[in-house]
Each structure stands twice: as C-alpha cells, then as structure tokens.
Amino acid sequence: MMLWSAAAPAPNPRRVTIFLAEKGVTIPTTDLAIFKGEHKAPAFVEKNPRGQVPAFELDDGTVIAESISICRYFDALYPEPPLFGTDPLDRALVDMALRRVETVLGIPLSMV
C-alpha cells in the first residue's frame, strides 16, 4: 500500500495526513512535487487519471483518490477513535460540517 501525497503544502493531502495522525496510523507515503508536475506524470496518471493527490493505492492496485474517501476508508479500517461519528446523527453532523468548510471556506480560498 502507498499514500501518494504532496511535498508542498496542499489542503487535501494535508487533510489525510492530519487524519492519519489523529488515528495514530502510519503508512508508507510518497510525496510528489506538485510544483514540478510530478502528479501529472504518465506513471501517476495511470494510477489516478485525474492526476491529483492524495491517492491511496492498496496492495491489489485499487486506488482511492479523494481525501474524504481515503479518510473514511481508514476510519472503517481503524474504528478507534471514531472521527466520522458513531451513529447516524453524528455522521450526518460531521458530513454537514465538512461540506460547510469546503463550500464556505474552501471554494473562496481556491479562487484566490
């Protein structure tokens, strides 16, 4: 397994890095130099056709390529501590907060 991340600060790879740290999980990571375009190299685009990081590659070659999807995978794999909630209401409130951060903060920041 391998987490493809970014050598430079980027919000989505950082989200996964912080999430894994909160879980106490360490996995092999390769940081790509996004300012050099390493995430657009043909070998990486074969893994993730969108050419974006983070991307998590399982041992069987399956690639999970969205930060929240990667986090949800690890939350299910390592349920303690539960970072997405423990019941339907908790999960809904976490999802609501995530969407608000993405739309209220993330979109305007990315436009700057």
Short mmCIF file of N, CA and C in Angstrom, two decimals:
data_model
loop_
_atom_site.label_atom_id
_atom_site.label_comp_id
_atom_site.label_asym_id
_atom_site.label_seq_id
_atom_site.Cartn_x
_atom_site.Cartn_y
_atom_site.Cartn_z
N MET A 1 0.85 -1.18 0.00
CA MET A 1 0.00 0.00 0.00
C MET A 1 0.89 1.24 0.00
N MET A 2 0.35 2.32 -0.56
CA MET A 2 1.11 3.56 -0.68
C MET A 2 0.16 4.74 -0.71
N LEU A 3 0.47 5.75 0.08
CA LEU A 3 -0.25 7.01 0.00
C LEU A 3 0.58 7.94 -0.85
N TRP A 4 0.00 8.40 -1.94
CA TRP A 4 0.64 9.39 -2.79
C TRP A 4 0.16 10.75 -2.29
N SER A 5 1.09 11.57 -1.86
CA SER A 5 0.76 12.85 -1.25
C SER A 5 1.51 13.96 -1.96
N ALA A 6 1.67 15.10 -1.29
CA ALA A 6 2.33 16.25 -1.91
C ALA A 6 3.48 16.72 -1.04
N ALA A 7 4.60 17.04 -1.69
CA ALA A 7 5.76 17.56 -0.96
C ALA A 7 5.50 18.98 -0.46
N ALA A 8 4.76 19.75 -1.23
CA ALA A 8 4.43 21.14 -0.83
C ALA A 8 3.10 21.14 -0.10
N PRO A 9 2.87 22.15 0.72
CA PRO A 9 1.57 22.21 1.42
C PRO A 9 0.41 22.28 0.43
N ALA A 10 -0.52 21.40 0.59
CA ALA A 10 -1.74 21.39 -0.21
C ALA A 10 -2.85 20.90 0.71
N PRO A 11 -4.03 21.48 0.63
CA PRO A 11 -5.07 21.19 1.62
C PRO A 11 -5.55 19.74 1.65
N ASN A 12 -5.78 19.12 0.51
CA ASN A 12 -6.33 17.76 0.53
C ASN A 12 -5.34 16.71 1.01
N PRO A 13 -4.09 16.73 0.55
CA PRO A 13 -3.13 15.79 1.15
C PRO A 13 -2.93 16.05 2.64
N ARG A 14 -2.93 17.31 3.02
CA ARG A 14 -2.76 17.65 4.44
C ARG A 14 -3.92 17.09 5.27
N ARG A 15 -5.12 17.14 4.73
CA ARG A 15 -6.30 16.61 5.43
C ARG A 15 -6.08 15.13 5.77
N VAL A 16 -5.59 14.36 4.80
CA VAL A 16 -5.35 12.93 5.02
C VAL A 16 -4.22 12.73 6.03
N THR A 17 -3.16 13.51 5.91
CA THR A 17 -2.03 13.39 6.84
C THR A 17 -2.47 13.66 8.27
N ILE A 18 -3.25 14.71 8.47
CA ILE A 18 -3.75 15.04 9.82
C ILE A 18 -4.68 13.95 10.31
N PHE A 19 -5.56 13.46 9.45
CA PHE A 19 -6.49 12.40 9.82
C PHE A 19 -5.74 11.16 10.30
N LEU A 20 -4.74 10.73 9.52
CA LEU A 20 -3.97 9.54 9.90
C LEU A 20 -3.23 9.76 11.22
N ALA A 21 -2.72 10.96 11.42
CA ALA A 21 -2.04 11.27 12.69
C ALA A 21 -3.01 11.17 13.86
N GLU A 22 -4.22 11.68 13.69
CA GLU A 22 -5.24 11.60 14.74
C GLU A 22 -5.62 10.15 15.03
N LYS A 23 -5.59 9.31 14.01
CA LYS A 23 -5.88 7.90 14.18
C LYS A 23 -4.70 7.14 14.78
N GLY A 24 -3.50 7.73 14.67
CA GLY A 24 -2.30 7.02 15.12
C GLY A 24 -1.86 5.97 14.13
N VAL A 25 -2.18 6.19 12.86
CA VAL A 25 -1.86 5.23 11.80
C VAL A 25 -0.71 5.77 10.96
N THR A 26 0.28 4.93 10.72
CA THR A 26 1.41 5.29 9.86
C THR A 26 1.40 4.35 8.65
N ILE A 27 1.47 4.94 7.46
CA ILE A 27 1.52 4.13 6.24
C ILE A 27 2.63 4.67 5.34
N PRO A 28 3.13 3.83 4.44
CA PRO A 28 4.14 4.32 3.50
C PRO A 28 3.58 5.46 2.65
N THR A 29 4.38 6.50 2.50
CA THR A 29 3.94 7.69 1.76
C THR A 29 5.01 8.12 0.77
N THR A 30 4.59 8.48 -0.40
CA THR A 30 5.47 9.09 -1.40
C THR A 30 4.94 10.48 -1.68
N ASP A 31 5.78 11.48 -1.43
CA ASP A 31 5.40 12.87 -1.70
C ASP A 31 5.81 13.25 -3.11
N LEU A 32 4.85 13.73 -3.87
CA LEU A 32 5.10 14.19 -5.23
C LEU A 32 5.29 15.71 -5.22
N ALA A 33 6.22 16.19 -6.01
CA ALA A 33 6.47 17.62 -6.14
C ALA A 33 5.46 18.20 -7.11
N ILE A 34 4.37 18.75 -6.56
CA ILE A 34 3.30 19.22 -7.44
C ILE A 34 3.73 20.44 -8.25
N PHE A 35 4.63 21.26 -7.71
CA PHE A 35 5.09 22.43 -8.47
C PHE A 35 5.95 22.01 -9.66
N LYS A 36 6.48 20.79 -9.63
CA LYS A 36 7.24 20.25 -10.76
C LYS A 36 6.36 19.40 -11.67
N GLY A 37 5.10 19.25 -11.30
CA GLY A 37 4.17 18.49 -12.13
C GLY A 37 4.27 16.98 -11.99
N GLU A 38 4.90 16.49 -10.92
CA GLU A 38 5.05 15.04 -10.77
C GLU A 38 3.70 14.33 -10.68
N HIS A 39 2.68 15.02 -10.22
CA HIS A 39 1.34 14.41 -10.14
C HIS A 39 0.68 14.28 -11.51
N LYS A 40 1.28 14.88 -12.52
CA LYS A 40 0.77 14.79 -13.89
C LYS A 40 1.60 13.85 -14.75
N ALA A 41 2.62 13.23 -14.15
CA ALA A 41 3.48 12.30 -14.89
C ALA A 41 2.66 11.09 -15.32
N PRO A 42 2.96 10.53 -16.50
CA PRO A 42 2.18 9.40 -17.01
C PRO A 42 2.06 8.23 -16.03
N ALA A 43 3.12 7.91 -15.30
CA ALA A 43 3.06 6.78 -14.37
C ALA A 43 2.06 7.03 -13.25
N PHE A 44 1.96 8.28 -12.78
CA PHE A 44 1.00 8.57 -11.73
C PHE A 44 -0.41 8.68 -12.30
N VAL A 45 -0.56 9.28 -13.47
CA VAL A 45 -1.88 9.43 -14.09
C VAL A 45 -2.49 8.05 -14.40
N GLU A 46 -1.65 7.04 -14.61
CA GLU A 46 -2.17 5.68 -14.76
C GLU A 46 -2.86 5.21 -13.48
N LYS A 47 -2.33 5.64 -12.34
CA LYS A 47 -2.92 5.28 -11.05
C LYS A 47 -4.17 6.11 -10.77
N ASN A 48 -4.06 7.41 -11.01
CA ASN A 48 -5.17 8.34 -10.77
C ASN A 48 -5.34 9.20 -12.02
N PRO A 49 -6.27 8.86 -12.88
CA PRO A 49 -6.44 9.58 -14.14
C PRO A 49 -6.67 11.09 -13.99
N ARG A 50 -7.16 11.53 -12.83
CA ARG A 50 -7.33 12.97 -12.62
C ARG A 50 -6.01 13.66 -12.33
N GLY A 51 -4.96 12.89 -12.03
CA GLY A 51 -3.65 13.47 -11.78
C GLY A 51 -3.63 14.36 -10.55
N GLN A 52 -4.34 13.96 -9.51
CA GLN A 52 -4.42 14.75 -8.29
C GLN A 52 -3.98 13.93 -7.09
N VAL A 53 -3.46 14.63 -6.09
CA VAL A 53 -3.13 14.00 -4.82
C VAL A 53 -4.06 14.56 -3.76
N PRO A 54 -4.36 13.77 -2.74
CA PRO A 54 -3.80 12.47 -2.42
C PRO A 54 -4.48 11.35 -3.20
N ALA A 55 -3.76 10.24 -3.26
CA ALA A 55 -4.31 9.00 -3.80
C ALA A 55 -3.73 7.87 -2.95
N PHE A 56 -4.57 6.95 -2.57
CA PHE A 56 -4.13 5.83 -1.75
C PHE A 56 -4.24 4.56 -2.57
N GLU A 57 -3.10 3.87 -2.73
CA GLU A 57 -3.05 2.65 -3.53
C GLU A 57 -2.95 1.44 -2.60
N LEU A 58 -3.92 0.54 -2.72
CA LEU A 58 -3.91 -0.70 -1.94
C LEU A 58 -2.98 -1.71 -2.60
N ASP A 59 -2.66 -2.75 -1.86
CA ASP A 59 -1.74 -3.78 -2.36
C ASP A 59 -2.24 -4.45 -3.63
N ASP A 60 -3.56 -4.51 -3.83
CA ASP A 60 -4.10 -5.16 -5.03
C ASP A 60 -4.17 -4.21 -6.23
N GLY A 61 -3.68 -2.96 -6.05
CA GLY A 61 -3.68 -1.99 -7.15
C GLY A 61 -4.86 -1.06 -7.16
N THR A 62 -5.87 -1.31 -6.33
CA THR A 62 -7.01 -0.41 -6.23
C THR A 62 -6.53 0.94 -5.72
N VAL A 63 -7.03 2.02 -6.32
CA VAL A 63 -6.64 3.37 -5.92
C VAL A 63 -7.88 4.13 -5.45
N ILE A 64 -7.78 4.68 -4.25
CA ILE A 64 -8.82 5.57 -3.70
C ILE A 64 -8.24 6.97 -3.84
N ALA A 65 -8.95 7.85 -4.56
CA ALA A 65 -8.32 9.10 -4.96
C ALA A 65 -9.01 10.37 -4.48
N GLU A 66 -9.79 10.32 -3.46
CA GLU A 66 -10.39 11.53 -2.89
C GLU A 66 -10.08 11.55 -1.40
N SER A 67 -9.74 12.71 -0.87
CA SER A 67 -9.28 12.78 0.51
C SER A 67 -10.31 12.25 1.51
N ILE A 68 -11.56 12.64 1.37
CA ILE A 68 -12.58 12.18 2.30
C ILE A 68 -12.80 10.68 2.16
N SER A 69 -12.75 10.17 0.95
CA SER A 69 -12.89 8.72 0.74
C SER A 69 -11.74 7.96 1.39
N ILE A 70 -10.54 8.49 1.28
CA ILE A 70 -9.38 7.87 1.93
C ILE A 70 -9.58 7.88 3.45
N CYS A 71 -10.01 9.01 3.98
CA CYS A 71 -10.23 9.12 5.42
C CYS A 71 -11.32 8.16 5.88
N ARG A 72 -12.41 8.07 5.13
CA ARG A 72 -13.49 7.16 5.51
C ARG A 72 -13.01 5.70 5.48
N TYR A 73 -12.17 5.37 4.52
CA TYR A 73 -11.60 4.02 4.44
C TYR A 73 -10.83 3.70 5.73
N PHE A 74 -9.98 4.62 6.15
CA PHE A 74 -9.19 4.38 7.35
C PHE A 74 -10.03 4.44 8.62
N ASP A 75 -11.09 5.24 8.62
CA ASP A 75 -11.97 5.28 9.78
C ASP A 75 -12.68 3.94 9.95
N ALA A 76 -13.04 3.31 8.84
CA ALA A 76 -13.67 1.99 8.91
C ALA A 76 -12.66 0.91 9.27
N LEU A 77 -11.46 1.03 8.74
CA LEU A 77 -10.41 0.03 8.99
C LEU A 77 -9.91 0.09 10.44
N TYR A 78 -9.81 1.30 10.96
CA TYR A 78 -9.35 1.54 12.33
C TYR A 78 -10.44 2.34 13.05
N PRO A 79 -11.44 1.67 13.60
CA PRO A 79 -12.60 2.39 14.14
C PRO A 79 -12.36 3.21 15.40
N GLU A 80 -11.24 3.04 16.04
CA GLU A 80 -10.95 3.83 17.25
C GLU A 80 -9.78 4.76 17.02
N PRO A 81 -9.88 6.00 17.36
CA PRO A 81 -11.08 6.71 17.74
C PRO A 81 -11.96 6.99 16.50
N PRO A 82 -13.27 7.00 16.68
CA PRO A 82 -14.15 7.26 15.54
C PRO A 82 -14.15 8.75 15.20
N LEU A 83 -13.66 9.09 14.02
CA LEU A 83 -13.56 10.50 13.64
C LEU A 83 -14.70 10.97 12.75
N PHE A 84 -15.55 10.04 12.30
CA PHE A 84 -16.71 10.42 11.49
C PHE A 84 -18.01 10.18 12.23
N GLY A 85 -17.94 9.95 13.53
CA GLY A 85 -19.13 9.73 14.32
C GLY A 85 -19.38 8.26 14.58
N THR A 86 -20.30 8.00 15.51
CA THR A 86 -20.59 6.62 15.89
C THR A 86 -22.03 6.21 15.60
N ASP A 87 -22.86 7.15 15.23
CA ASP A 87 -24.25 6.82 14.91
C ASP A 87 -24.70 7.71 13.75
N PRO A 88 -25.88 7.45 13.20
CA PRO A 88 -26.33 8.21 12.03
C PRO A 88 -26.33 9.73 12.24
N LEU A 89 -26.76 10.20 13.41
CA LEU A 89 -26.79 11.64 13.65
C LEU A 89 -25.39 12.22 13.68
N ASP A 90 -24.48 11.57 14.42
CA ASP A 90 -23.09 12.04 14.45
C ASP A 90 -22.49 12.11 13.05
N ARG A 91 -22.72 11.06 12.26
CA ARG A 91 -22.16 11.03 10.90
C ARG A 91 -22.74 12.15 10.05
N ALA A 92 -24.03 12.38 10.19
CA ALA A 92 -24.68 13.46 9.42
C ALA A 92 -24.12 14.82 9.83
N LEU A 93 -23.91 15.03 11.12
CA LEU A 93 -23.38 16.32 11.59
C LEU A 93 -21.94 16.52 11.13
N VAL A 94 -21.14 15.45 11.13
CA VAL A 94 -19.77 15.55 10.62
C VAL A 94 -19.80 15.88 9.13
N ASP A 95 -20.62 15.18 8.35
CA ASP A 95 -20.71 15.45 6.92
C ASP A 95 -21.17 16.88 6.65
N MET A 96 -22.13 17.37 7.43
CA MET A 96 -22.60 18.74 7.27
C MET A 96 -21.47 19.72 7.52
N ALA A 97 -20.70 19.51 8.58
CA ALA A 97 -19.59 20.41 8.90
C ALA A 97 -18.53 20.36 7.80
N LEU A 98 -18.23 19.17 7.29
CA LEU A 98 -17.24 19.05 6.20
C LEU A 98 -17.68 19.82 4.97
N ARG A 99 -18.94 19.66 4.58
CA ARG A 99 -19.44 20.37 3.39
C ARG A 99 -19.41 21.87 3.59
N ARG A 100 -19.74 22.33 4.78
CA ARG A 100 -19.71 23.77 5.04
C ARG A 100 -18.30 24.32 4.97
N VAL A 101 -17.35 23.60 5.50
CA VAL A 101 -15.95 24.05 5.41
C VAL A 101 -15.52 24.10 3.95
N GLU A 102 -15.86 23.06 3.19
CA GLU A 102 -15.48 23.01 1.78
C GLU A 102 -16.13 24.14 0.98
N THR A 103 -17.42 24.38 1.18
CA THR A 103 -18.12 25.36 0.34
C THR A 103 -17.96 26.79 0.84
N VAL A 104 -17.96 26.99 2.14
CA VAL A 104 -17.88 28.34 2.68
C VAL A 104 -16.44 28.85 2.73
N LEU A 105 -15.51 27.96 3.01
CA LEU A 105 -14.11 28.36 3.15
C LEU A 105 -13.27 27.90 1.98
N GLY A 106 -13.39 26.61 1.62
CA GLY A 106 -12.52 26.04 0.60
C GLY A 106 -12.66 26.64 -0.77
N ILE A 107 -13.88 26.78 -1.24
CA ILE A 107 -14.09 27.31 -2.60
C ILE A 107 -13.58 28.75 -2.71
N PRO A 108 -13.95 29.65 -1.79
CA PRO A 108 -13.39 31.00 -1.92
C PRO A 108 -11.86 31.06 -1.83
N LEU A 109 -11.27 30.24 -0.97
CA LEU A 109 -9.81 30.23 -0.87
C LEU A 109 -9.17 29.74 -2.17
N SER A 110 -9.76 28.73 -2.78
CA SER A 110 -9.18 28.21 -4.02
C SER A 110 -9.31 29.21 -5.16
N MET A 111 -10.28 30.10 -5.09
CA MET A 111 -10.46 31.09 -6.14
C MET A 111 -9.46 32.24 -6.01
N VAL A 112 -8.89 32.39 -4.82
CA VAL A 112 -7.88 33.45 -4.62
C VAL A 112 -6.61 32.98 -5.20
#
